[in-house]
CSV table of C-alpha atoms in Angstrom, one decimal:
chain,number,residue,atom,x,y,z
A,1,UNK,CA,4.6,-34.1,-120.2
A,2,UNK,CA,2.5,-33.1,-116.9
A,3,UNK,CA,5.1,-33.2,-114.6
A,4,UNK,CA,6.9,-30.7,-116.9
A,5,UNK,CA,3.9,-28.9,-117.2
A,6,UNK,CA,4.2,-28.3,-113.1
A,7,UNK,CA,7.6,-28.0,-113.2
A,8,UNK,CA,7.4,-24.8,-115.9
A,9,UNK,CA,4.8,-23.3,-113.9
A,10,UNK,CA,6.7,-23.7,-110.2
A,11,UNK,CA,10.4,-22.7,-110.8
A,12,UNK,CA,10.5,-19.7,-108.9
A,13,UNK,CA,11.9,-20.0,-105.9
A,14,UNK,CA,10.4,-19.9,-102.6
A,15,UNK,CA,10.5,-15.9,-101.6
A,16,UNK,CA,8.6,-14.7,-98.1
A,17,UNK,CA,9.2,-12.3,-95.7
A,18,UNK,CA,7.8,-10.8,-92.7
A,19,UNK,CA,5.1,-8.3,-92.2
A,20,UNK,CA,4.1,-8.0,-88.6
A,21,UNK,CA,5.7,-6.5,-87.4
A,22,UNK,CA,6.4,-3.9,-90.5
A,23,UNK,CA,10.7,-4.9,-91.2
A,24,UNK,CA,12.8,-2.4,-92.4
A,25,UNK,CA,12.5,-4.5,-95.8
A,26,UNK,CA,9.2,-3.1,-96.8
A,27,UNK,CA,10.9,0.4,-97.1
A,28,UNK,CA,10.4,0.2,-100.2
A,29,UNK,CA,6.5,0.4,-100.0
A,30,UNK,CA,7.1,3.9,-98.8
A,31,UNK,CA,7.7,4.7,-102.8
A,32,UNK,CA,4.8,6.1,-104.8
A,33,UNK,CA,5.4,2.8,-107.0
A,34,UNK,CA,4.8,0.6,-104.0
A,35,UNK,CA,2.6,2.6,-102.3
A,36,UNK,CA,-0.7,0.9,-101.1
A,37,UNK,CA,-0.1,-2.8,-101.7
A,38,UNK,CA,1.1,-1.9,-105.1
A,39,UNK,CA,3.7,-4.8,-106.4
A,40,UNK,CA,5.4,-4.0,-109.5
A,41,UNK,CA,7.6,-6.7,-110.8
A,42,UNK,CA,11.2,-7.0,-109.4
A,43,UNK,CA,13.6,-8.2,-112.1
A,44,UNK,CA,14.4,-8.7,-115.9
A,45,UNK,CA,15.8,-12.1,-116.3
A,46,UNK,CA,12.4,-13.7,-114.6
A,47,UNK,CA,10.2,-10.7,-113.6
A,48,UNK,CA,8.4,-11.4,-110.3
A,49,UNK,CA,6.4,-10.0,-107.1
A,50,UNK,CA,5.5,-10.3,-103.6
A,51,UNK,CA,1.8,-10.0,-104.0
A,52,UNK,CA,0.8,-11.2,-101.1
A,53,UNK,CA,-2.2,-10.6,-98.3
A,54,UNK,CA,-2.1,-9.2,-94.6
A,55,UNK,CA,-5.6,-10.1,-93.5
A,56,UNK,CA,-8.0,-7.0,-93.6
A,57,UNK,CA,-4.7,-4.4,-93.9
A,58,UNK,CA,-3.2,-3.5,-97.1
A,59,UNK,CA,-0.5,-5.8,-97.6
A,60,UNK,CA,2.7,-3.3,-97.9
A,61,UNK,CA,5.7,-5.3,-98.2
A,62,UNK,CA,7.4,-3.3,-101.4
A,63,UNK,CA,9.8,-5.9,-101.8
A,64,UNK,CA,10.7,-7.2,-98.9
A,65,UNK,CA,10.6,-11.0,-100.5
A,66,UNK,CA,13.9,-10.3,-102.4
A,67,UNK,CA,16.1,-10.0,-99.1
A,68,UNK,CA,17.4,-13.7,-98.6
A,69,UNK,CA,20.8,-15.9,-98.7
A,70,UNK,CA,21.6,-18.6,-101.5
A,71,UNK,CA,24.4,-21.0,-101.3
A,72,UNK,CA,24.2,-21.7,-98.0
A,73,UNK,CA,24.8,-25.0,-97.0
A,74,UNK,CA,24.5,-26.5,-93.4
A,75,UNK,CA,27.7,-26.4,-91.2
A,76,UNK,CA,29.1,-24.5,-94.1
A,77,UNK,CA,31.1,-20.6,-92.9
A,78,UNK,CA,29.6,-18.6,-95.7
A,79,UNK,CA,27.5,-18.7,-98.2
A,80,UNK,CA,28.6,-19.0,-101.9
A,81,UNK,CA,25.6,-17.4,-104.0
A,82,UNK,CA,24.8,-20.3,-106.0
A,83,UNK,CA,21.7,-21.2,-105.3
A,84,UNK,CA,20.7,-24.1,-108.6
A,85,UNK,CA,18.6,-26.8,-106.7
A,86,UNK,CA,21.3,-29.5,-107.7
A,87,UNK,CA,20.9,-32.7,-105.4
A,88,UNK,CA,23.2,-33.8,-103.1
A,89,UNK,CA,25.0,-30.6,-103.3
A,90,UNK,CA,27.8,-30.3,-100.9
A,91,UNK,CA,28.6,-26.5,-101.0
A,92,UNK,CA,31.5,-26.7,-98.6
A,93,UNK,CA,33.3,-30.0,-98.6
A,94,UNK,CA,35.2,-31.0,-95.2
A,95,UNK,CA,32.8,-28.6,-93.3
A,96,UNK,CA,29.3,-30.0,-93.8
A,97,UNK,CA,27.4,-31.7,-90.9
A,98,UNK,CA,27.6,-35.1,-90.9
A,99,UNK,CA,24.7,-37.1,-90.7
A,100,UNK,CA,24.9,-38.0,-86.9
A,101,UNK,CA,25.3,-34.3,-85.8
A,102,UNK,CA,23.3,-33.4,-82.7
A,103,UNK,CA,22.2,-30.4,-84.7
A,104,UNK,CA,20.4,-32.6,-87.7
A,105,UNK,CA,16.9,-32.5,-88.1
A,106,UNK,CA,14.9,-35.5,-87.1
A,107,UNK,CA,13.0,-36.9,-90.0
A,108,UNK,CA,9.4,-36.4,-88.4
A,109,UNK,CA,10.1,-32.6,-89.3
A,110,UNK,CA,10.7,-33.5,-92.8
A,111,UNK,CA,8.4,-31.3,-95.2
A,112,UNK,CA,9.5,-32.5,-98.1
A,113,UNK,CA,11.2,-35.8,-99.8
A,114,UNK,CA,9.9,-37.5,-97.2
A,115,UNK,CA,10.1,-41.3,-98.8
A,116,UNK,CA,13.8,-40.8,-98.9
A,117,UNK,CA,16.4,-43.4,-96.8
A,118,UNK,CA,18.1,-40.7,-94.3
A,119,UNK,CA,21.6,-39.8,-95.8
A,120,UNK,CA,21.3,-42.0,-99.0
A,121,UNK,CA,21.9,-40.5,-102.5
A,122,UNK,CA,17.7,-40.4,-102.8
A,123,UNK,CA,18.2,-37.9,-99.7
A,124,UNK,CA,18.5,-34.7,-102.2
A,125,UNK,CA,18.2,-32.0,-99.6
A,126,UNK,CA,20.3,-33.5,-97.2
A,127,UNK,CA,22.6,-30.6,-97.0
A,128,UNK,CA,19.9,-27.6,-96.8
A,129,UNK,CA,19.0,-25.1,-94.0
A,130,UNK,CA,16.2,-27.0,-92.8
A,131,UNK,CA,17.9,-30.6,-92.5
A,132,UNK,CA,20.0,-28.5,-89.3
A,133,UNK,CA,18.3,-25.4,-88.3
A,134,UNK,CA,20.2,-22.0,-88.0
A,135,UNK,CA,23.2,-23.9,-88.4
A,136,UNK,CA,23.6,-22.7,-92.1
A,137,UNK,CA,25.2,-19.1,-92.5
A,138,UNK,CA,23.5,-16.4,-94.1
A,139,UNK,CA,25.1,-13.6,-96.1
A,140,UNK,CA,23.5,-11.3,-93.7
A,141,UNK,CA,20.7,-11.3,-90.7
A,142,UNK,CA,18.4,-8.8,-92.4
A,143,UNK,CA,18.8,-10.0,-96.0
A,144,UNK,CA,20.9,-9.1,-98.8
A,145,UNK,CA,18.9,-7.3,-101.5
A,146,UNK,CA,18.5,-9.4,-104.3
A,147,UNK,CA,20.0,-12.9,-102.8
A,148,UNK,CA,23.3,-12.3,-105.1
A,149,UNK,CA,25.2,-9.4,-106.1
A,150,UNK,CA,24.4,-9.4,-109.9
A,151,UNK,CA,20.7,-10.6,-111.0
A,152,UNK,CA,20.5,-14.4,-111.3
A,153,UNK,CA,17.7,-16.9,-113.1
A,154,UNK,CA,14.8,-17.7,-110.7
A,155,UNK,CA,13.7,-14.4,-109.5
A,156,UNK,CA,17.6,-13.4,-107.6
A,157,UNK,CA,16.7,-10.1,-107.8
A,158,UNK,CA,16.0,-6.7,-107.1
A,159,UNK,CA,15.1,-3.1,-108.5
A,160,UNK,CA,17.6,-0.4,-107.1
A,161,UNK,CA,16.0,2.4,-105.2
A,162,UNK,CA,17.0,5.0,-103.2
A,163,UNK,CA,17.2,2.9,-100.6
A,164,UNK,CA,18.9,-0.3,-101.6
A,165,UNK,CA,20.1,-2.0,-105.0
A,166,UNK,CA,21.1,-5.8,-105.9
A,167,UNK,CA,23.2,-7.0,-103.7
A,168,UNK,CA,23.3,-4.5,-100.7
A,169,UNK,CA,23.0,-6.3,-97.2
A,170,UNK,CA,20.2,-5.2,-94.9
A,171,UNK,CA,21.9,-4.9,-91.6
A,172,UNK,CA,24.0,-2.0,-93.5
A,173,UNK,CA,21.7,-0.4,-95.4
A,174,UNK,CA,18.1,-1.0,-94.3
A,175,UNK,CA,17.7,1.9,-91.5
A,176,UNK,CA,15.9,1.9,-88.4
A,177,UNK,CA,12.0,2.1,-89.2
A,178,UNK,CA,10.0,2.9,-86.5
A,179,UNK,CA,6.9,1.2,-86.5
A,180,UNK,CA,5.3,2.2,-82.8
A,181,UNK,CA,4.8,-1.8,-82.1
A,182,UNK,CA,5.0,-1.8,-78.5
A,183,UNK,CA,5.7,-5.6,-77.1
A,184,UNK,CA,4.9,-6.3,-73.0
A,185,UNK,CA,7.5,-8.5,-71.3
A,186,UNK,CA,5.5,-11.5,-69.7
A,187,UNK,CA,3.1,-11.2,-72.6
A,188,UNK,CA,2.6,-13.1,-76.0
A,189,UNK,CA,2.7,-10.7,-78.9
A,190,UNK,CA,1.8,-11.3,-82.8
A,191,UNK,CA,3.4,-11.8,-86.0
A,192,UNK,CA,3.0,-12.9,-89.1
A,193,UNK,CA,4.5,-13.1,-92.5
A,194,UNK,CA,3.7,-13.9,-95.6
A,195,UNK,CA,5.0,-16.0,-98.6
A,196,UNK,CA,4.9,-15.7,-102.0
A,197,UNK,CA,6.3,-19.4,-103.4
A,198,UNK,CA,7.0,-22.5,-100.9
A,199,UNK,CA,10.1,-24.3,-100.7
A,200,UNK,CA,9.4,-26.0,-97.3
A,201,UNK,CA,11.9,-26.2,-93.9
A,202,UNK,CA,10.4,-24.2,-91.0
A,203,UNK,CA,11.4,-20.8,-89.5
A,204,UNK,CA,12.2,-18.7,-86.5
A,205,UNK,CA,11.7,-15.1,-84.7
A,206,UNK,CA,14.8,-13.7,-82.8
A,207,UNK,CA,15.8,-10.3,-81.0
A,208,UNK,CA,18.6,-8.0,-81.1
A,209,UNK,CA,19.0,-5.0,-79.2
A,210,UNK,CA,18.7,-1.9,-81.1
A,211,UNK,CA,21.9,-0.6,-80.0
A,212,UNK,CA,24.4,-3.5,-80.7
A,213,UNK,CA,25.4,-4.8,-84.0
A,214,UNK,CA,22.9,-6.9,-86.0
A,215,UNK,CA,24.7,-9.9,-86.5
A,216,UNK,CA,23.4,-13.3,-86.9
A,217,UNK,CA,25.6,-14.3,-83.1
A,218,UNK,CA,23.3,-11.5,-81.9
A,219,UNK,CA,20.1,-12.8,-83.0
A,220,UNK,CA,20.8,-16.6,-82.2
A,221,UNK,CA,21.4,-15.3,-78.7
A,222,UNK,CA,17.8,-13.9,-78.1
A,223,UNK,CA,15.4,-16.8,-79.8
A,224,UNK,CA,12.1,-16.2,-79.4
A,225,UNK,CA,9.5,-19.1,-78.3
A,226,UNK,CA,6.5,-19.6,-80.4
A,227,UNK,CA,3.0,-19.9,-77.6
A,228,UNK,CA,0.8,-21.1,-80.5
A,229,UNK,CA,-0.6,-24.3,-80.9
A,230,UNK,CA,-2.3,-23.6,-84.1
A,231,UNK,CA,-1.7,-21.0,-87.1
A,232,UNK,CA,-3.8,-18.4,-88.2
A,233,UNK,CA,-4.2,-18.1,-91.5
A,234,UNK,CA,-5.6,-14.3,-92.4
A,235,UNK,CA,-7.5,-13.8,-95.5
A,236,UNK,CA,-8.4,-10.5,-96.6
A,237,UNK,CA,-11.9,-11.2,-96.2
A,238,UNK,CA,-11.6,-11.9,-92.1
A,239,UNK,CA,-14.7,-14.8,-92.7
A,240,UNK,CA,-12.2,-16.8,-94.3
A,241,UNK,CA,-9.7,-17.0,-91.4
A,242,UNK,CA,-8.8,-20.1,-90.4
A,243,UNK,CA,-6.6,-22.1,-88.0
A,244,UNK,CA,-4.9,-24.8,-88.9
A,245,UNK,CA,-2.3,-27.1,-86.8
A,246,UNK,CA,1.6,-26.1,-85.9
A,247,UNK,CA,4.3,-28.1,-85.5
A,248,UNK,CA,7.2,-26.7,-83.4
A,249,UNK,CA,10.4,-28.5,-83.3
A,250,UNK,CA,10.7,-30.8,-79.9
A,251,UNK,CA,13.6,-33.0,-80.5
A,252,UNK,CA,16.6,-33.5,-82.4
A,253,UNK,CA,18.0,-30.2,-83.6
A,254,UNK,CA,16.5,-26.9,-84.0
A,255,UNK,CA,14.3,-27.1,-80.7
A,256,UNK,CA,12.0,-24.2,-80.5
A,257,UNK,CA,11.7,-23.5,-84.5
A,258,UNK,CA,8.4,-24.0,-86.4
A,259,UNK,CA,7.4,-26.2,-88.9
A,260,UNK,CA,6.3,-24.2,-92.1
A,261,UNK,CA,2.7,-25.5,-92.6
A,262,UNK,CA,1.6,-25.4,-96.4
A,263,UNK,CA,3.7,-28.8,-98.1
A,264,UNK,CA,5.9,-27.9,-101.1
A,265,UNK,CA,4.7,-29.3,-103.9
A,266,UNK,CA,7.9,-28.4,-106.5
A,267,UNK,CA,9.0,-31.7,-107.9
A,268,UNK,CA,11.8,-31.9,-109.6
A,269,UNK,CA,15.6,-30.8,-109.7
A,270,UNK,CA,18.3,-28.5,-111.5
A,271,UNK,CA,20.8,-29.6,-113.7
A,272,UNK,CA,23.4,-28.0,-115.8
A,273,UNK,CA,22.8,-27.3,-119.1
A,274,UNK,CA,26.0,-28.9,-121.6
A,275,UNK,CA,26.3,-26.4,-124.2
A,276,UNK,CA,25.8,-26.1,-127.9
A,277,UNK,CA,22.3,-27.3,-126.1
A,278,UNK,CA,20.2,-24.5,-123.7
A,279,UNK,CA,17.8,-25.1,-121.3
A,280,UNK,CA,14.3,-25.0,-122.6
A,281,UNK,CA,12.7,-23.0,-119.4
A,282,UNK,CA,10.7,-19.8,-120.6
A,283,UNK,CA,11.7,-16.3,-119.6
A,284,UNK,CA,12.9,-13.2,-120.6
A,285,UNK,CA,16.2,-13.9,-120.0
A,286,UNK,CA,16.5,-17.4,-120.3
A,287,UNK,CA,17.0,-16.9,-124.2
A,288,UNK,CA,19.6,-15.2,-126.2
A,289,UNK,CA,22.1,-13.6,-124.9
A,290,UNK,CA,21.8,-14.3,-121.6
A,291,UNK,CA,20.7,-18.2,-121.5
A,292,UNK,CA,20.4,-17.2,-117.8
A,293,UNK,CA,18.6,-20.8,-117.0
A,294,UNK,CA,21.6,-23.1,-118.5
A,295,UNK,CA,23.0,-23.6,-115.1
A,296,UNK,CA,19.8,-23.8,-113.1
A,297,UNK,CA,17.3,-25.9,-115.6
A,298,UNK,CA,14.6,-27.4,-114.2
A,299,UNK,CA,14.3,-31.3,-115.3
A,300,UNK,CA,11.9,-33.0,-116.2
A,301,UNK,CA,12.4,-35.1,-112.7
A,302,UNK,CA,15.4,-35.7,-110.4
A,303,UNK,CA,15.2,-39.4,-111.4
A,304,UNK,CA,15.9,-38.1,-115.2
A,305,UNK,CA,19.5,-36.6,-114.8
A,306,UNK,CA,20.4,-38.1,-111.5
A,307,UNK,CA,20.6,-41.9,-111.1
A,308,UNK,CA,19.1,-43.4,-107.6
A,309,UNK,CA,17.4,-39.8,-106.7
A,310,UNK,CA,13.2,-40.2,-106.4
A,311,UNK,CA,10.9,-39.2,-109.3
A,312,UNK,CA,9.4,-36.1,-107.5
A,313,UNK,CA,11.3,-34.9,-104.3
A,314,UNK,CA,7.7,-32.8,-103.3
A,315,UNK,CA,5.8,-33.0,-99.7
A,316,UNK,CA,4.2,-37.2,-99.7
A,317,UNK,CA,0.6,-36.3,-99.1
A,318,UNK,CA,0.5,-38.8,-96.9
A,319,UNK,CA,2.5,-38.2,-94.8
A,320,UNK,CA,2.2,-34.1,-94.9
A,321,UNK,CA,-1.2,-33.6,-95.9
A,322,UNK,CA,-2.3,-29.9,-97.2
A,323,UNK,CA,-4.3,-28.3,-94.4
A,324,UNK,CA,-5.6,-25.9,-97.0
A,325,UNK,CA,-5.6,-27.5,-100.5
A,326,UNK,CA,-6.4,-25.5,-103.4
A,327,UNK,CA,-5.8,-22.3,-101.5
A,328,UNK,CA,-3.6,-19.4,-103.3
A,329,UNK,CA,-1.1,-18.3,-100.8
A,330,UNK,CA,-0.9,-15.2,-101.9
A,331,UNK,CA,-4.5,-15.0,-100.8
A,332,UNK,CA,-3.2,-15.7,-97.0
A,333,UNK,CA,-1.0,-15.0,-93.8
A,334,UNK,CA,0.3,-16.9,-91.8
A,335,UNK,CA,0.1,-16.0,-87.9
A,336,UNK,CA,1.9,-17.0,-84.8
A,337,UNK,CA,2.3,-15.4,-81.2
A,338,UNK,CA,5.5,-15.5,-79.9
A,339,UNK,CA,6.5,-15.1,-75.9
A,340,UNK,CA,8.2,-12.1,-74.6
A,341,UNK,CA,10.3,-12.5,-71.7
A,342,UNK,CA,9.6,-11.2,-68.4
A,343,UNK,CA,13.6,-10.8,-67.7
A,344,UNK,CA,13.9,-8.9,-70.9
A,345,UNK,CA,15.5,-5.3,-70.0
A,346,UNK,CA,12.6,-2.7,-71.9
A,347,UNK,CA,13.9,-1.0,-74.8
A,348,UNK,CA,14.4,-0.7,-78.4
A,349,UNK,CA,14.8,-4.1,-80.4
A,350,UNK,CA,15.2,-5.7,-83.9
A,351,UNK,CA,12.6,-8.7,-84.4
A,352,UNK,CA,14.7,-10.9,-86.7
A,353,UNK,CA,12.5,-13.2,-88.9
A,354,UNK,CA,14.4,-16.3,-90.3
A,355,UNK,CA,13.1,-18.7,-93.0
A,356,UNK,CA,15.2,-22.0,-93.5
A,357,UNK,CA,14.1,-23.8,-96.4
A,358,UNK,CA,14.5,-27.3,-96.9
A,359,UNK,CA,14.3,-27.9,-100.9
A,360,UNK,CA,16.8,-25.3,-101.6
A,361,UNK,CA,20.3,-23.9,-100.0
A,362,UNK,CA,17.9,-20.4,-99.6
A,363,UNK,CA,17.4,-18.5,-96.0
A,364,UNK,CA,14.9,-15.4,-96.3
A,365,UNK,CA,15.4,-12.8,-93.4
A,366,UNK,CA,13.3,-9.4,-92.4
A,367,UNK,CA,14.1,-7.1,-89.6
A,368,UNK,CA,11.5,-5.1,-87.8
A,369,UNK,CA,11.7,-2.5,-85.1
A,370,UNK,CA,10.1,-2.9,-81.7
A,371,UNK,CA,9.9,-1.0,-78.3
A,372,UNK,CA,9.7,-3.4,-75.7
A,373,UNK,CA,7.8,-2.3,-72.3
């Protein structure tokens, strides 16, 4: 019963976005309904919002945490849009990376299900983005509004505004949004992001010249090195700010990527409910006529629906302890520093943030405008 209760309280997938520099994805914050750190609910199936903290400054995130890609498995040529947490789901048979591929993440950097033997049935996340950082496709390098073209269960939604609507691609509809942020060549720059739900994995900041098409290939040519050995968690009350260890991947696949520092606790998988039964999960769109959760119903445990899988697929505390136990993730932002290359030509750039999840086939993306001097 306790596990079922935990599932019902934590079924929303990981949502997050860059907040420093301020991204194009947060343009809704210029509208009265989203201004000054206001977060109305997004979606009608399972309403959710981007409530966050940006240190002592207002967190003007708008709907930035709803720009993502889903159904993105490592090695696939494209995302299929289905983000259901079905264990061991090979979204593109014949294209998926084999377990010996050099781009595969070493087990020491896993953020969840660490007791599973790699490559076995118990290793339920083997095809998910973090298991080969940067090697899963995205729908768009600046994210897709709502993650899919039509609203789905688990907060795959986007409220239409004058700037974007569900299914829009960020690199197409989000116009340059001057921030006044200057990055100096040969120095460190401060970056910050917010998470509203966690599903492990890791992230990277990249650059693309503003005058070039904003493609994933452009961003991947210009990854930024992290210069910090600790993250700073920024709270609204600066007296609560704290440093926690930072882990950058230094061996195996995903070199230079940063491990997400908070262990994910979501314990289970999804399953497809067979008619005439319906999923018992409660949300506004989970009942008739939509029954929106039926194709991605949180199971009592993975093992209850999938033989050979673990009972709990969350992080193992003895392997990856929580650095801030009991602290609400909405109450702080994660701050890092990145090196601005001395050799970088001065000019206008777009900073790309990419978060590859481990517990889902989802990737969160944000894009922000800066000037390099």
